[in-house]
PDB file of C-alpha atoms in Angstrom:
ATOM      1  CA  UNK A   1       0.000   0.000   0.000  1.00  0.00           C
ATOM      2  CA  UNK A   2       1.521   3.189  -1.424  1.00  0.00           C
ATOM      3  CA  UNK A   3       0.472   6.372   0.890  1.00  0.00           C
ATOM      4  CA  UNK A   4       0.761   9.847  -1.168  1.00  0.00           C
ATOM      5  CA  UNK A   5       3.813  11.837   0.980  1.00  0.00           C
ATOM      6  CA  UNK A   6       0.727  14.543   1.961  1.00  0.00           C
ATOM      7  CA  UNK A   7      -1.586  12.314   3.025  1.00  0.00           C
ATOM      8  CA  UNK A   8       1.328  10.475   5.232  1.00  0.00           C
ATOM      9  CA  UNK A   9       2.504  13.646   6.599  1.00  0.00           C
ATOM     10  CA  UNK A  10      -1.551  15.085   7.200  1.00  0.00           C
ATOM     11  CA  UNK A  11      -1.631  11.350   9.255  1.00  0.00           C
ATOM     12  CA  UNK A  12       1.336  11.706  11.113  1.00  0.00           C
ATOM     13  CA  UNK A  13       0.374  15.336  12.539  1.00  0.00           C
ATOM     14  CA  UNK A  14      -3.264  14.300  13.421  1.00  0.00           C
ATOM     15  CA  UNK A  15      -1.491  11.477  15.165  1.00  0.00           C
ATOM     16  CA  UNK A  16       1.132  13.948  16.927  1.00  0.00           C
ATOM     17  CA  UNK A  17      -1.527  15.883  17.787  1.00  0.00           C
ATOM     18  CA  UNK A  18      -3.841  13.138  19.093  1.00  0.00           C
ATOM     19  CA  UNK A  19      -1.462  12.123  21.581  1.00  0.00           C
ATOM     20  CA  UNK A  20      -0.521  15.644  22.852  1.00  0.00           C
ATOM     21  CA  UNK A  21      -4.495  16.369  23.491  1.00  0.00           C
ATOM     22  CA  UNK A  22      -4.836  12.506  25.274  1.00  0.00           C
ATOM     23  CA  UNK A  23      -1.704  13.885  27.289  1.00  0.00           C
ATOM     24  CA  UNK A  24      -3.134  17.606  28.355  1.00  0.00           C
ATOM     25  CA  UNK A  25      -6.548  15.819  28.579  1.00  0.00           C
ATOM     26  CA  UNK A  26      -4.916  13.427  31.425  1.00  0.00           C
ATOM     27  CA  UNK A  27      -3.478  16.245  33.113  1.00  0.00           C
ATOM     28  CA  UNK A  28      -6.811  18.484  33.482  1.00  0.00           C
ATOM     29  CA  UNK A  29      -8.442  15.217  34.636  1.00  0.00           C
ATOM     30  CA  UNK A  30      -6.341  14.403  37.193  1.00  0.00           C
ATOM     31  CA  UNK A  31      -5.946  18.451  38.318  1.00  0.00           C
ATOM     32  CA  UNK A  32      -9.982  18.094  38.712  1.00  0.00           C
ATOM     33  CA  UNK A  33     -10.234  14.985  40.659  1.00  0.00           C
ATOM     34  CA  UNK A  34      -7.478  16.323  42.842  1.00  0.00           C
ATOM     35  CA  UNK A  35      -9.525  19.405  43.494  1.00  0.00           C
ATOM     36  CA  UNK A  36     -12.700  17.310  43.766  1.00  0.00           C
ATOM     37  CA  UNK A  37     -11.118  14.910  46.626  1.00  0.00           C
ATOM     38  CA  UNK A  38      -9.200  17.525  48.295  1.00  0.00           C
ATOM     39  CA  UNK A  39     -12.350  19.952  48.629  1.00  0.00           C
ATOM     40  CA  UNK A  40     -14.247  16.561  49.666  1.00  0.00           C
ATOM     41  CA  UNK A  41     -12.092  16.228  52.486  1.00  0.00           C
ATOM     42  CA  UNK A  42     -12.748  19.825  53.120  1.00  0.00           C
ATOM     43  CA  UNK A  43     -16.725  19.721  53.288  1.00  0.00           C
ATOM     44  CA  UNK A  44     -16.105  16.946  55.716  1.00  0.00           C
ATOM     45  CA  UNK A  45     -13.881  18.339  57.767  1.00  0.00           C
ATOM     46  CA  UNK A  46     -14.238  22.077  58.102  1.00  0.00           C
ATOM     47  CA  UNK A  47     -17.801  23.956  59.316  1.00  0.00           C
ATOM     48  CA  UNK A  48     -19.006  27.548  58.638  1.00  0.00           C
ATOM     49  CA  UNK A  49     -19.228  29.233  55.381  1.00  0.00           C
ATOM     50  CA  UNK A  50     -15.668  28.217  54.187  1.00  0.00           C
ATOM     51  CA  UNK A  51     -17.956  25.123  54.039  1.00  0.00           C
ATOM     52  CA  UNK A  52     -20.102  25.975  51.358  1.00  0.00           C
ATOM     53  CA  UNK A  53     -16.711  27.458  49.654  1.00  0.00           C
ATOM     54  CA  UNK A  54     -15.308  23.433  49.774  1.00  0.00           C
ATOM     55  CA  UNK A  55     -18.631  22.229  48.161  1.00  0.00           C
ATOM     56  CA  UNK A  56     -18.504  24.972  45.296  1.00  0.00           C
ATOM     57  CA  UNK A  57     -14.938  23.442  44.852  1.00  0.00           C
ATOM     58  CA  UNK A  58     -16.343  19.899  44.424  1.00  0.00           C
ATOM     59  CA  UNK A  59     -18.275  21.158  41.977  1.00  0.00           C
ATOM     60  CA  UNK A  60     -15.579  22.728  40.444  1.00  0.00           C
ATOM     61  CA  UNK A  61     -13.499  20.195  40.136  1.00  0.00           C
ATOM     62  CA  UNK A  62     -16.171  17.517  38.693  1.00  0.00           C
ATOM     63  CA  UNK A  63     -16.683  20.274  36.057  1.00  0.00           C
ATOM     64  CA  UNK A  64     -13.042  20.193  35.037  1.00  0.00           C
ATOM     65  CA  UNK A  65     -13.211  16.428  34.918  1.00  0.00           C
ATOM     66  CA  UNK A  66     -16.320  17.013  32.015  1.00  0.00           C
ATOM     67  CA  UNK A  67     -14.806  19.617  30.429  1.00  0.00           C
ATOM     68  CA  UNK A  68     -11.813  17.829  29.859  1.00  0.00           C
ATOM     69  CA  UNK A  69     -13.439  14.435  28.995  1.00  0.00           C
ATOM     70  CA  UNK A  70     -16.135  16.232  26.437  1.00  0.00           C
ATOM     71  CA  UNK A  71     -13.645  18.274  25.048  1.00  0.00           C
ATOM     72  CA  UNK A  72     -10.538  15.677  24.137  1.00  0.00           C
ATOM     73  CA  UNK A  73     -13.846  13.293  22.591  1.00  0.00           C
ATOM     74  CA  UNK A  74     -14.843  16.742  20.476  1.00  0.00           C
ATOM     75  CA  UNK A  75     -11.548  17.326  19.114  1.00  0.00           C
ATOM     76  CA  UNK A  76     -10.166  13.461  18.677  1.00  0.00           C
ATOM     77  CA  UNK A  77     -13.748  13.042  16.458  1.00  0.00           C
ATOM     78  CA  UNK A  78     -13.132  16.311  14.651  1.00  0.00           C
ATOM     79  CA  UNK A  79      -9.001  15.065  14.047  1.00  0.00           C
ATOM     80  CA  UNK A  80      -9.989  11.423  12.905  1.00  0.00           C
ATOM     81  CA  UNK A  81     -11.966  12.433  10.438  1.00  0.00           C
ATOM     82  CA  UNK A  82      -9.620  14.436   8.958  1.00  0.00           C
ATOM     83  CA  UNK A  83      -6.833  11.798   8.526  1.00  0.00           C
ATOM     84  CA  UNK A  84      -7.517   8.108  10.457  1.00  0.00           C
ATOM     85  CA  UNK A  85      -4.615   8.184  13.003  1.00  0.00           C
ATOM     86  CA  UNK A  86      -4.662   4.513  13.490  1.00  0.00           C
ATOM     87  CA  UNK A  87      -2.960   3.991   9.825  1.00  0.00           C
ATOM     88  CA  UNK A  88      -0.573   5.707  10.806  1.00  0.00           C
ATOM     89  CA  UNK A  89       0.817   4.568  14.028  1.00  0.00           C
ATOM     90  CA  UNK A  90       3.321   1.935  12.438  1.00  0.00           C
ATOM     91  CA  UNK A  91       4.351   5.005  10.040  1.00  0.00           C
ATOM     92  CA  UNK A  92       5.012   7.143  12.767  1.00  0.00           C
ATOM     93  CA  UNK A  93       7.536   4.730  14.159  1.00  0.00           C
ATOM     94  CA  UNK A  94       9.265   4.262  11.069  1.00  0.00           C
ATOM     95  CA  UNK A  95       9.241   7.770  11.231  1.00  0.00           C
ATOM     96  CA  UNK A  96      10.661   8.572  14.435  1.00  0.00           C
ATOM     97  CA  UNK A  97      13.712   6.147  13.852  1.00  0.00           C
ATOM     98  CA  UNK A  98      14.474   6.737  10.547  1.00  0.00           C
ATOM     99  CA  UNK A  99      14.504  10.723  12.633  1.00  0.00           C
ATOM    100  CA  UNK A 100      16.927   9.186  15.075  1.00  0.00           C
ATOM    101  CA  UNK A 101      19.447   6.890  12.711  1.00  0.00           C
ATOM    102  CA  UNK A 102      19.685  10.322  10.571  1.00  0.00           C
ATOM    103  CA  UNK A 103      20.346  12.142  13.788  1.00  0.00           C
ATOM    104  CA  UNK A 104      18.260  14.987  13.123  1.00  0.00           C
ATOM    105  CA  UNK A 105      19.046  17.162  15.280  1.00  0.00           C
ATOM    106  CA  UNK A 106      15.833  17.687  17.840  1.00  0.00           C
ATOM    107  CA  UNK A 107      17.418  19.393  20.838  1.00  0.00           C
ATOM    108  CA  UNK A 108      20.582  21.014  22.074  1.00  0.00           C
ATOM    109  CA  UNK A 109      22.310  17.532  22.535  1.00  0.00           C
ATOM    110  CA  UNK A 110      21.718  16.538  19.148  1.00  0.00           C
ATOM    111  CA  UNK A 111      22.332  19.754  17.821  1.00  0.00           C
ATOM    112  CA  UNK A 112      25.613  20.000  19.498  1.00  0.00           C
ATOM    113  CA  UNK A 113      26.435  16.280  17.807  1.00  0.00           C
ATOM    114  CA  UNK A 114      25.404  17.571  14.493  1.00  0.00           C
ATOM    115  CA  UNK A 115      27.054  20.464  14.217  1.00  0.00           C
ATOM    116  CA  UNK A 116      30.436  18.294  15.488  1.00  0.00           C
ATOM    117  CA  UNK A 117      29.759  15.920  12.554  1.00  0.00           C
ATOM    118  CA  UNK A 118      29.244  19.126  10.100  1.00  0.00           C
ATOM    119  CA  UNK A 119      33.239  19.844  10.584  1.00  0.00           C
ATOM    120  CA  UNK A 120      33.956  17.322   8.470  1.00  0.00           C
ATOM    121  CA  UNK A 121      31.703  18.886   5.585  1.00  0.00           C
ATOM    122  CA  UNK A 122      28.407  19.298   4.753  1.00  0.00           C
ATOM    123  CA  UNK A 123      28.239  16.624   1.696  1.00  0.00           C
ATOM    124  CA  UNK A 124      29.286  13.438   3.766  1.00  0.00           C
ATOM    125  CA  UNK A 125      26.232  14.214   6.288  1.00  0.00           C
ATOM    126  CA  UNK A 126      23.778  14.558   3.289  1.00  0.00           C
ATOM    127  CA  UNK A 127      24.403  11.944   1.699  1.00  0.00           C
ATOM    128  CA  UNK A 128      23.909   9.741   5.013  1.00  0.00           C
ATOM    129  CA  UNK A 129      20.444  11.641   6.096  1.00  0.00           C
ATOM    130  CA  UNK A 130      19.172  11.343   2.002  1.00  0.00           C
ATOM    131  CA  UNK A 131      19.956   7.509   2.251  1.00  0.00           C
ATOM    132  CA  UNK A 132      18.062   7.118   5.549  1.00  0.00           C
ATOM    133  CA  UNK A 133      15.593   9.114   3.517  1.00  0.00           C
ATOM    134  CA  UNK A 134      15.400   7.047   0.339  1.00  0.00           C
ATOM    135  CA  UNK A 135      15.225   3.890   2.328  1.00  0.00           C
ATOM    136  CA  UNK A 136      12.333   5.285   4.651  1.00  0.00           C
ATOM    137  CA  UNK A 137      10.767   6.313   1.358  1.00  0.00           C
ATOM    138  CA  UNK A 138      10.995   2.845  -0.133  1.00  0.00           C
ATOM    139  CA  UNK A 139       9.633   1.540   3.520  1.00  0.00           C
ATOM    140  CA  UNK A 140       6.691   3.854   3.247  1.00  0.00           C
TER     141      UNK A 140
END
């Protein structure tokens, strides 16, 4: 199965992107229930109007917990249909280590290594990175 290079790279961004919202999503949910329990805790322990504060901030938190869970469903329906993520997940690997075996740089580290490796001069390093290319190509 031949996939067109836009339609691979459309895939591999609504799959990037898929995973950051799951990743955000999990953190607002957890934030919430954290809020939720604590403030639980609160309502049962304290008395007076701070109280009635503590029970606002149950509410508060269950509200984060549905926000977050009706919003990540909203926008992982609205990404899928634009490209089906789940073709894509074995692309994105071969993605991600044909990125690494070309050593691309993608942070200071691997900056630092590929500017060492540029000393030696500039054709030797494209030639490597356009064969990991090619074969990644071929793969996809």
């Amino acid at each position: 199965m031949t996939v067109e290079p836009w339609d691979l790279a459309r895939r591999l961004v609504v799959g990037f992107v898929l995973d950051l919202i799951r990743d955000r999503a999990r953190i607002l949910t957890f934030a919430g229930a954290f809020v939720a329990v604590v403030s639980v805790v609160l309502v049962a322990v304290i008395d007076g109007p701070v109280r009635w504060l503590a029970g606002l901030t149950v509410l508060l938190g269950l509200a984060m917990i549905v926000v977050s869970w009706l919003a990540r469903k909203v926008a992982t329906a609205l990404l899928s249909r634009v490209a089906p993520p789940e073709l894509a997940e074995d692309q994105r690997d071969r993605v991600t280590s044909a990125i690494e075996e070309a050593g691309i740089p993608t942070g200071p580290i691997s900056g630092a290594k590929f500017a060492w490796r540029l000393r030696r001069g500039v054709g030797t390093e494209f030639d490597r990175v356009m064969d990991v290319a090619q074969r990644l190509q071929a793969e996809l």
